[in-house]
Coordinates of C-alpha atoms in Angstrom, one line a residue:
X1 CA 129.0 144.0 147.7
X2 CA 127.3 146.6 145.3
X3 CA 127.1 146.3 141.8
X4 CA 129.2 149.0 141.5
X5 CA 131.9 148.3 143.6
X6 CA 132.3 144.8 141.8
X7 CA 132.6 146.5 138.5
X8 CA 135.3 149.3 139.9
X9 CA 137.2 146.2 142.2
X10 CA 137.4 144.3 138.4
X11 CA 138.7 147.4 136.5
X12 CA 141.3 148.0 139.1
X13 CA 142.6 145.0 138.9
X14 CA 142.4 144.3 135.1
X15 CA 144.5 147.9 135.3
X16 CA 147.1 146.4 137.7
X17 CA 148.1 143.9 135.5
X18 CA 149.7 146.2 133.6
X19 CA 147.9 145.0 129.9
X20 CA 147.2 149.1 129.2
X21 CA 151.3 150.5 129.7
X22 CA 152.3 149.1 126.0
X23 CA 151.1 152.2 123.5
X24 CA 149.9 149.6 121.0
X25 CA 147.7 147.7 123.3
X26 CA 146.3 151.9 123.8
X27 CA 145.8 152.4 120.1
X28 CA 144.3 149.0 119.6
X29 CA 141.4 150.0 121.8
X30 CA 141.3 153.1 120.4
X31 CA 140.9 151.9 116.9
X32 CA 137.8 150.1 118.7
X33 CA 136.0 152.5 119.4
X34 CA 136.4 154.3 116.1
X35 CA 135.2 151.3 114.8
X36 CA 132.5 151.2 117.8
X37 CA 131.4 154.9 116.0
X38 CA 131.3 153.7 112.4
X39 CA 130.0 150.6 112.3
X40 CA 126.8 151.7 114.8
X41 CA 126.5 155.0 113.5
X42 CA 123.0 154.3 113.0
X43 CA 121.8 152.8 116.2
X44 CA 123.5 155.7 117.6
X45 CA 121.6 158.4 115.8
X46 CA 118.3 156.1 116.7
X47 CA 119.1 156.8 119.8
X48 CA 119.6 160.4 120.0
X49 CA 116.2 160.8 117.8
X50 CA 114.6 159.3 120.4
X51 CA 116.1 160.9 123.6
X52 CA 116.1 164.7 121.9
X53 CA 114.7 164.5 118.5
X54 CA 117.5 165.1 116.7
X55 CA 118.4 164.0 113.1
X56 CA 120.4 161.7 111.8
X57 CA 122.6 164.2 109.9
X58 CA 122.4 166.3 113.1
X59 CA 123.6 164.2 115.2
X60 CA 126.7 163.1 113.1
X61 CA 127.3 166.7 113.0
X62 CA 127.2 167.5 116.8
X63 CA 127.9 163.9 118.2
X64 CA 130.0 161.9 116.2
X65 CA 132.0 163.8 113.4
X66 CA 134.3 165.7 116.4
X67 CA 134.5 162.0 118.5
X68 CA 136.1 160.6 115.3
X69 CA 138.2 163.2 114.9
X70 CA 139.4 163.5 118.3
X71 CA 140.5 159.4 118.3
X72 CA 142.5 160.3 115.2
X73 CA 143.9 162.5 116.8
X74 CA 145.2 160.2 119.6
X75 CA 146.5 157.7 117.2
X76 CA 148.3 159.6 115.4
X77 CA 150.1 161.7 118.4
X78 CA 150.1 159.4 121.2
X79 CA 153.8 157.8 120.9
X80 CA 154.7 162.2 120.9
X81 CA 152.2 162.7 123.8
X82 CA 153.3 159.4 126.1
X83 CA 157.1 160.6 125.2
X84 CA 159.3 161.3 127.8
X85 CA 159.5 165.5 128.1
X86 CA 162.7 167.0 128.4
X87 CA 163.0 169.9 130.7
X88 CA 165.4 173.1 131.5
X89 CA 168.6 172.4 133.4
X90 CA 170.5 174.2 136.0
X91 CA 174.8 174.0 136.4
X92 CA 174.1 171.5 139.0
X93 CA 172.1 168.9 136.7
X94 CA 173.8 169.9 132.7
X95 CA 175.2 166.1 133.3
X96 CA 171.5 164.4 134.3
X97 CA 169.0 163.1 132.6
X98 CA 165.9 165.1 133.5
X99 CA 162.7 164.9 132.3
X100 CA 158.9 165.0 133.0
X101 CA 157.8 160.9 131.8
X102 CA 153.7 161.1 131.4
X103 CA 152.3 158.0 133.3
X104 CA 148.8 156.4 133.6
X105 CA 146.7 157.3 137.0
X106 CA 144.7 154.5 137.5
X107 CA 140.7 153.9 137.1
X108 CA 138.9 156.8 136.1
X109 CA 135.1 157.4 136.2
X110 CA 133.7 159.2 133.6
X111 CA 129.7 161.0 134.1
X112 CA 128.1 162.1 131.0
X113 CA 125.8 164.4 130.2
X114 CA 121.8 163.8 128.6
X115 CA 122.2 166.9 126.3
X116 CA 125.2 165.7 124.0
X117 CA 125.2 161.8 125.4
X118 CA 128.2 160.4 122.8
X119 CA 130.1 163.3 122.5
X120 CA 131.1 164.4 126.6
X121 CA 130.5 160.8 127.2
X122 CA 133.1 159.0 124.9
X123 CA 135.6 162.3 124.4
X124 CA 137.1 162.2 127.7
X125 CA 137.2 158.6 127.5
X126 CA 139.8 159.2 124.5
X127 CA 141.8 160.8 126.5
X128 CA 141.4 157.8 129.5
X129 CA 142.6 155.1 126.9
X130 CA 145.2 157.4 125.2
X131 CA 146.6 157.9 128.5
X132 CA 146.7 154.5 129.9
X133 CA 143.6 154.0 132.2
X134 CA 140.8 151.9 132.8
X135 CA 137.9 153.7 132.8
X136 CA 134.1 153.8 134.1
X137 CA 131.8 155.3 132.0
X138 CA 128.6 156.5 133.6
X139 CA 126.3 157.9 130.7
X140 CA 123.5 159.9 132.0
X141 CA 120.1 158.3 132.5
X142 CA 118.2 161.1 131.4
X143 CA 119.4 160.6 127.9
X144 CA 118.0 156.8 128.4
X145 CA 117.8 155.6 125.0
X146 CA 121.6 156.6 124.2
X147 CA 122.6 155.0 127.9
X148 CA 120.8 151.7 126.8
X149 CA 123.2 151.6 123.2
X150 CA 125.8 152.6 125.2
X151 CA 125.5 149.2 127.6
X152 CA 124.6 147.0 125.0
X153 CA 126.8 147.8 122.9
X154 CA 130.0 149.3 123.7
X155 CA 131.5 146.4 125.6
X156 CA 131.6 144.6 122.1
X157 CA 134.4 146.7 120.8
X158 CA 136.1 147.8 124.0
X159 CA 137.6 145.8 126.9
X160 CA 134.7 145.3 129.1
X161 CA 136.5 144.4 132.0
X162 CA 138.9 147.8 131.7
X163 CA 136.1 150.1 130.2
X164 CA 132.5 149.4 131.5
X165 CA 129.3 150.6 131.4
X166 CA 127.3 151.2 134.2
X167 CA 124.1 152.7 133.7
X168 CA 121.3 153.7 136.3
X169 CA 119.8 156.8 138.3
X170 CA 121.2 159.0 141.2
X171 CA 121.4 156.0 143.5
X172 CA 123.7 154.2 141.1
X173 CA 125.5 157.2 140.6
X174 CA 126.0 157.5 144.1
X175 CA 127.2 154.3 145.3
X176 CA 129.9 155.1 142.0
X177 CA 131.0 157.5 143.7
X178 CA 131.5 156.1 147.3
X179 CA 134.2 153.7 145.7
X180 CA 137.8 154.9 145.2
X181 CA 138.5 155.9 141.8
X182 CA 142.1 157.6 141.0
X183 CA 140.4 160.7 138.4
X184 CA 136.8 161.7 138.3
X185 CA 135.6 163.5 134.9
X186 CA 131.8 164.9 135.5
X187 CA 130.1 167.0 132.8
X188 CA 127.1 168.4 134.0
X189 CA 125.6 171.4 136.2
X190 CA 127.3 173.0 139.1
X191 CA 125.0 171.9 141.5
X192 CA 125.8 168.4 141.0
X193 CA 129.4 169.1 140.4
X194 CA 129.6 170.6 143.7
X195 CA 128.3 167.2 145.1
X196 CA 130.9 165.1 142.5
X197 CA 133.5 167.0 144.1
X198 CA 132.7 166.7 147.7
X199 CA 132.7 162.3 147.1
X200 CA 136.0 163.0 145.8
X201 CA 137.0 164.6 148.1
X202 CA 136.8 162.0 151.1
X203 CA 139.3 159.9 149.0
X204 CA 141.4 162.7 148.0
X205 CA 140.8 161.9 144.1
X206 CA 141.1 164.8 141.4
X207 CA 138.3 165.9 139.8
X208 CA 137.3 167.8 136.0
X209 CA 134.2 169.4 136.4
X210 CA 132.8 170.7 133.1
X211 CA 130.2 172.2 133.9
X212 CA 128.4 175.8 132.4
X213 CA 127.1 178.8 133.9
X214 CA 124.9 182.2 131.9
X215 CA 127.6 182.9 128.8
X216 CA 126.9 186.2 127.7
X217 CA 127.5 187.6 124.1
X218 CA 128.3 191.2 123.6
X219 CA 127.4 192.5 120.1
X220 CA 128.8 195.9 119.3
X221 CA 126.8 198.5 117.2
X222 CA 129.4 199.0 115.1
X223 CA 129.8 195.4 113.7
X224 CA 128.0 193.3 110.7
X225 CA 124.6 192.6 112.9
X226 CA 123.6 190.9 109.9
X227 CA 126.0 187.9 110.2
X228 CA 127.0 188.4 113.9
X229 CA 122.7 187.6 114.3
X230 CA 122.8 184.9 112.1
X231 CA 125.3 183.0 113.5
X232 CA 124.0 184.0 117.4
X233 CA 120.9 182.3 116.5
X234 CA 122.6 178.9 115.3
X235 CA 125.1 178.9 118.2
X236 CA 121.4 179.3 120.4
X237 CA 119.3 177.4 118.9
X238 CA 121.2 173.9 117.9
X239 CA 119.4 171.1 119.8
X240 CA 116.8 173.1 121.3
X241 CA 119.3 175.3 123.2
X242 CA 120.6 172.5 125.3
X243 CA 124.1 173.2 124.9
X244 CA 126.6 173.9 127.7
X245 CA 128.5 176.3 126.2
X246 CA 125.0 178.7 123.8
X247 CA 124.9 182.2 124.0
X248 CA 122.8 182.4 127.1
X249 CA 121.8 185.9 126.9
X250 CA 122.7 189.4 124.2
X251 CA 124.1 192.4 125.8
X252 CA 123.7 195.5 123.3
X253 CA 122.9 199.0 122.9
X254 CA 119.3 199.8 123.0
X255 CA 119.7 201.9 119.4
X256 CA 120.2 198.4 117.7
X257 CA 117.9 196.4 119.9
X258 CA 115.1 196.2 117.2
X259 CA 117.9 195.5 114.1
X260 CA 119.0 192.3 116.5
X261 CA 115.2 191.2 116.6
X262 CA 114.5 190.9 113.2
X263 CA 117.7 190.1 111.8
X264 CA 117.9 187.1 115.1
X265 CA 113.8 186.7 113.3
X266 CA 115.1 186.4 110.0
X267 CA 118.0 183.9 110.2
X268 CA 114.9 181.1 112.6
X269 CA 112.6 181.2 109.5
X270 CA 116.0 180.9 107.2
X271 CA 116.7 178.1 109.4
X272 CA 114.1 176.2 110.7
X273 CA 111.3 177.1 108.6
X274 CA 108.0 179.5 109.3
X275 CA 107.4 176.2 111.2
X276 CA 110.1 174.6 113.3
X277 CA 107.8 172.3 115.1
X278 CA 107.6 170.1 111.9
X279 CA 111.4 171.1 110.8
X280 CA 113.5 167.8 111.1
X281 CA 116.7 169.8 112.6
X282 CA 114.7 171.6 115.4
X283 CA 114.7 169.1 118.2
X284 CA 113.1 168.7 121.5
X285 CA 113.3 169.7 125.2
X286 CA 114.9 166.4 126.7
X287 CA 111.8 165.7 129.0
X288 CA 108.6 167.1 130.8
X289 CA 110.5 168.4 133.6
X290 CA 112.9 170.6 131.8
X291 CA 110.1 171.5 129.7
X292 CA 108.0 172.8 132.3
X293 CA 111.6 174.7 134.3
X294 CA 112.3 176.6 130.7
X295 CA 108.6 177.9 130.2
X296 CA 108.5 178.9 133.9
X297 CA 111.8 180.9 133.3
X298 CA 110.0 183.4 130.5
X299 CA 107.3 185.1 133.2
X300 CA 107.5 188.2 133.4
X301 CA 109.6 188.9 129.9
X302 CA 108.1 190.5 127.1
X303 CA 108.2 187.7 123.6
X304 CA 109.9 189.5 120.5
X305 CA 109.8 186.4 118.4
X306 CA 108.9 182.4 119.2
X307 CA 107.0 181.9 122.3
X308 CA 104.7 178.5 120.8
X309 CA 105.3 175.4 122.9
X310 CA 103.3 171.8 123.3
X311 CA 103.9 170.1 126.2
X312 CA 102.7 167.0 124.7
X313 CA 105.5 166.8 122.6
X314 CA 108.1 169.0 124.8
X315 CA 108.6 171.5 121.9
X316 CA 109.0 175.2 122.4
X317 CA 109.7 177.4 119.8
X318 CA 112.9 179.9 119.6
X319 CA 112.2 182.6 121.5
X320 CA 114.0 185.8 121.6
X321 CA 112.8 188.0 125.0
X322 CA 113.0 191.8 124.9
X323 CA 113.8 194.5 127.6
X324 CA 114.8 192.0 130.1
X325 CA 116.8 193.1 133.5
X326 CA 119.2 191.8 135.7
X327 CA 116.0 191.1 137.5
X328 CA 114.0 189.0 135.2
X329 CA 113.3 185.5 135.8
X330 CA 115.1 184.3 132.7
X331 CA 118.7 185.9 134.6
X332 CA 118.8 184.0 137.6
X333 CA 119.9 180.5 136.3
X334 CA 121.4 179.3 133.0
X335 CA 118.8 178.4 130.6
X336 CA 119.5 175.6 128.8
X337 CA 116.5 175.8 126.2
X338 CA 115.8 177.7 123.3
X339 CA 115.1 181.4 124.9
X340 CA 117.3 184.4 124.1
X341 CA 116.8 187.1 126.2
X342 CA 118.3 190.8 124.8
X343 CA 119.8 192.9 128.0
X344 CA 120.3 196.5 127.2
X345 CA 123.9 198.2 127.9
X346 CA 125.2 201.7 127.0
X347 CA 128.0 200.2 125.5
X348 CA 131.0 197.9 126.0
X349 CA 132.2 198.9 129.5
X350 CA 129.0 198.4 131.1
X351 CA 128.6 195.2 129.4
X352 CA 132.2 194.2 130.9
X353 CA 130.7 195.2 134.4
X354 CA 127.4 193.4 133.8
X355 CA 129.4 190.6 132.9
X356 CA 131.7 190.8 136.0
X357 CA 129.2 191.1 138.2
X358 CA 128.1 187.6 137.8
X359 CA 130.0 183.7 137.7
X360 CA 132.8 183.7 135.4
X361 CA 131.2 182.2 132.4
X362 CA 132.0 178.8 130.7
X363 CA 132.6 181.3 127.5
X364 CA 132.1 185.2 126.6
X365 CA 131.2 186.1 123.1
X366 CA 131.7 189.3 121.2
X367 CA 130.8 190.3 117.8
X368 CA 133.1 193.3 116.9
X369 CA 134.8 194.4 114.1
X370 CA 136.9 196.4 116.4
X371 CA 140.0 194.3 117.1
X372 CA 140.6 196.8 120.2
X373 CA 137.3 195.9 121.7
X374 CA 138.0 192.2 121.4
X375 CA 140.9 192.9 123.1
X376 CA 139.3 194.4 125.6
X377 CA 136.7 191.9 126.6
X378 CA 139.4 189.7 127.1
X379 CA 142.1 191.7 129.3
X380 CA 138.9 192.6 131.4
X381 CA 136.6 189.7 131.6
X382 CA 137.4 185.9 132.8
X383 CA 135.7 183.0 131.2
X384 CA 136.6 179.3 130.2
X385 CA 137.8 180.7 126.9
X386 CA 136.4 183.4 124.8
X387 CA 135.5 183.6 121.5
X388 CA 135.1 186.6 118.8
X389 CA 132.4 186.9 115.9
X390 CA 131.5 183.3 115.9
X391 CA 129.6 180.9 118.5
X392 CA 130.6 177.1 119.2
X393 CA 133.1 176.8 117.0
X394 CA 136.0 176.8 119.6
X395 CA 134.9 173.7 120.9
X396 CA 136.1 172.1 117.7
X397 CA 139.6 173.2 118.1
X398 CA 141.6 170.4 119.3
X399 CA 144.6 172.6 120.1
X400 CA 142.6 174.6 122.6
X401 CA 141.9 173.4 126.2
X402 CA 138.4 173.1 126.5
X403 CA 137.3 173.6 130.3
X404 CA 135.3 176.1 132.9
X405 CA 137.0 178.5 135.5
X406 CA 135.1 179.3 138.9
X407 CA 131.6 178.4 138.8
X408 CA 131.8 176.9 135.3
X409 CA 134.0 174.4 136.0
X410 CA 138.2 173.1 136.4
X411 CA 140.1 171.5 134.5
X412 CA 140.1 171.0 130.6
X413 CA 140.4 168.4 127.5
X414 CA 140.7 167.8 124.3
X415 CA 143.2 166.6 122.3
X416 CA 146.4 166.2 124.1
X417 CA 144.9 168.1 126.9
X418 CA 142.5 165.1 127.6
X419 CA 145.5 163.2 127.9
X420 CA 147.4 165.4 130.0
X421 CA 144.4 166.0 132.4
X422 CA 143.7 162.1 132.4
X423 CA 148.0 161.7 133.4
X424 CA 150.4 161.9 136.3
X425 CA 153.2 163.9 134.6
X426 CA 156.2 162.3 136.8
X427 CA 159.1 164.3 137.1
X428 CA 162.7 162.1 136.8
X429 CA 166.2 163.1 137.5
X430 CA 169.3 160.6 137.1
X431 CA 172.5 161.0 138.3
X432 CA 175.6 159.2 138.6
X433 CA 177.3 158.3 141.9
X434 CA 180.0 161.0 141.1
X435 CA 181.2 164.5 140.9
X436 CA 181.1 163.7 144.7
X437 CA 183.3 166.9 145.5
X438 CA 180.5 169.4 143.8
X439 CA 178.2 168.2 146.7
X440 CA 180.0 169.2 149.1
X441 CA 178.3 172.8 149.1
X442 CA 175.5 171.4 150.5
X443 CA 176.6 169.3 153.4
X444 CA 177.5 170.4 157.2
X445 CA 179.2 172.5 158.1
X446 CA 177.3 175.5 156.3
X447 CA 179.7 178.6 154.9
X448 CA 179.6 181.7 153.7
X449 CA 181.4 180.6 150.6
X450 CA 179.2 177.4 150.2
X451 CA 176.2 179.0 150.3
X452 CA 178.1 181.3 147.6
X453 CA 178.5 178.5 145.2
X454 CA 175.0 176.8 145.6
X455 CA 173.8 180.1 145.0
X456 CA 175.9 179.8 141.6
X457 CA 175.3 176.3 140.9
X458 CA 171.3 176.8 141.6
X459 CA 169.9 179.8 140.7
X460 CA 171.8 179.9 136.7
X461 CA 169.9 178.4 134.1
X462 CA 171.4 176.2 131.5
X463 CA 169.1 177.0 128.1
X464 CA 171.0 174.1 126.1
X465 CA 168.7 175.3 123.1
X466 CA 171.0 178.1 123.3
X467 CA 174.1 176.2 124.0
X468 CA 173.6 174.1 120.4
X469 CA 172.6 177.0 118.5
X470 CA 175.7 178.9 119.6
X471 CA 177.8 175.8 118.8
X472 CA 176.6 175.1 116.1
X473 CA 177.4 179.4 115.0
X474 CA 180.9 178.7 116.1
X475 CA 181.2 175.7 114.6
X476 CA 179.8 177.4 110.7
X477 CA 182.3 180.7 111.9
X478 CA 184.8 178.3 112.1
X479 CA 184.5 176.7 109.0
X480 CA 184.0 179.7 106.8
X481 CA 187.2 181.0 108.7
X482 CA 188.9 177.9 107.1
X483 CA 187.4 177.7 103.5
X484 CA 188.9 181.7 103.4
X485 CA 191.9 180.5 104.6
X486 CA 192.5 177.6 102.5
X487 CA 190.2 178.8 99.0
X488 CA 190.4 182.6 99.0
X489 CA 194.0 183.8 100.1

């Protein structure tokens, strides 16, 4: 018997005894892991210095700030979340309790992603505890440093037996996924995710893929290029372009082309210094490989600004690429490093063609000041959400599902998404064993009038919301009626 399938065989059954249905025994190991995240904030940042470079102050920024938040989240809403629902009612069920009671699903394996190890590593497993499951986490080897931390050291604040670590390569990963798990959460690229979902699939388990895909961002000539610029080039350029969800190219007119170069020019030296190399917020390509795929991807593109990389230390500079096509290298897969290639479009509606062309998008960005044009994008464009004048931020909107359509992905979380996505949302209906008579619609022999009645019975609608608010009108009607009665006659 594998490694793996003696840790998934021991989650299962630490689940089965039933130790994570009580809501405090949930909050309690949620309260663990904020402690996990505060007390080892520093071996954390350690690690992500050493896997991508990043700074400490960056990484609680990007990693940890949202995690914490997201936890506190959970605690605070989870007795509302795990609540049962109540639902509409027909003429047939005013007397019945019905309702929709949120339930745990089981063991749920969780596969990070190297780019932003803690944060799609431990978010969904939020949801996981807040929801009742055991879960598998599986951070990704590439980010190695972080996966070590996260062995060592996570299993000191969690349940190890309900929340383990398993850490390894594509083997390991594989003989995860051969075992029977009752979610699987991957965060990663499509190719894989194609894979995740096919193991799945031979045990029939439901799967959120967050994955990514080219997001485009349309800037209008009309807007602020100024600060629609600036803020493109930190939504691109925050840890070295590695992020799922970056501006992955600029669609614009070519009359503002040049304005978007310098101004896109202006905010990298504002940022990261006439020298980003030595600039302790600019990080690093995560390895040799994806160094050498990123360079590869800018042949045949013409540099406007950036272009310096050392292999030796898997740095490359931001790079902005000019006059690009459809055709260009850079177009045929997402990036995922710090180039920026500029597309040329005659305006918005072949931007919203360019766009459709191609797999919906994890996100489409727009920087307008035309609230029509916004509205635009959206009616004719489908992404994983959209966002106007701003890059990244949505992601930090608990409220909002965060999740892919198509090629970038299914499913979502955050928030009480996660714990939605991570439940089986029972549906329940009581009755009493009376009121046989009403039944009797239903049963053999079949009528005209029967049939008649269910159709009654059936197809109206009880909104009691309604019901109570016109009670509670008669009931005020009625005493006014009285107080004139009684006061003013």
């Amino acid at each position: 018997m594998s490694r793996e399938q003696l840790v998934v065989q021991r989650a299962r059954k630490s689940f089965q005894t039933g130790k994570t249905k009580p809501l405090e025994y949930r909050i309690h190991q949620l309260k663990s892991l904020l402690r996990f995240i505060s007390e080892r904030r520093k071996d954390i940042a350690d690690a992500v210095k050493s896997d991508l470079g990043k700074s400490e102050h960056g990484t609680e920024l990007f990693e940890t700030l949202g995690l914490e938040g997201e936890i506190k989240l959970a605690i605070e809403n989870l007795s509302e979340w795990a609540a049962p629902r109540s639902v509409e009612k027909n003429l047939l069920t005013i007397s019945d309790e019905v309702y929709v009671q949120p339930e745990p699903l089981g063991v749920v394996l969780i596969i990070g992603a190297w780019n932003y190890p803690w944060a799609v590593t431990l978010q969904p497993l939020v949801g996981a505890i807040a929801a009742g499951n055991a879960g598998v986490i599986k951070p990704s080897e590439v980010s190695s440093h972080s996966a070590k931390v996260m062995e060592e050291l996570l299993p000191l604040y969690l349940d190890k037996d309900l929340y383990p670590v398993v850490t390894g390569g594509v083997s390991e990963t594989q003989e995860l996924l051969k075992q029977r798990f009752d979610h699987v959460f991957y965060t990663g690229s499509s190719t894989v995710g194609k894979l995740v979902m096919e193991a799945a699939a031979r045990h029939l388990t439901p799967v959120t893929l967050e994955l990514g895909g080219k997001s485009p961002c349309y800037i209008d000539k009309n807007c602020d290029i100024t600060v629609a610029c600036r803020r493109i080039t930190w939504g691109k350029f925050v840890n070295c372009g590695q992020t799922c969800i970056a501006p992955d190219y600029v669609l614009c007119e070519h009359s503002i082309q040049s304005k978007v170069v310098e101004e896109i020019k202006k905010s990298i030296k504002e940022f990261y210094t006439d020298n980003p190399k030595n600039f302790e917020d600019y990080g690093r390509i995560i390895n040799q490989r994806h160094y050498k795929r990123v360079i590869a991807l800018m042949e045949g593109s013409t540099v406007a600004v950036g272009g310096d990389s050392d292999e030796s230390q898997c740095y490359i500079a931001p790079t902005v690429l000019k006059d690009v096509t459809s055709e260009s290298k850079v177009m045929k897969e997402e990036i995922f490093g710090p180039l920026l290639p500029i597309i040329t479009v005659s305006g918005v509606e072949e931007a919203i063609q360019f766009i459709n062309e191609r797999e919906k998008p994890l996100v489409v960005y727009v920087f307008s000041s035309d609230n029509k044009l916004i509205k635009r994008v959206i009616a004719e464009t489908s992404s994983g959400a959209l966002l106007a004048n701003d890059c990244l931020v949505h992601y930090t909107v608990s409220a909002l599902p965060f999740g892919g359509v198509g090629n970038s992905g299914m499913g979502c979380y955050h928030g009480r998404h996660s714990f939605d996505q991570l439940s089986h949302l029972r549906s329940c209906l009581i009755k009493q064993l009376k009121m046989e008579g009403v039944n009797s619609m239903r049963y053999p022999p079949h009528t005209a009038k029967k049939l008649g009645w269910a159709r009654f019975l059936l197809l109206k609608q009880v909104n009691l919301g309604r019901l109570r608010r016109m009670a509670l009108l008669a009931m005020f009607a009625g005493l006014a009626a009285f107080i004139v009665q009684r006061f003013l006659r």
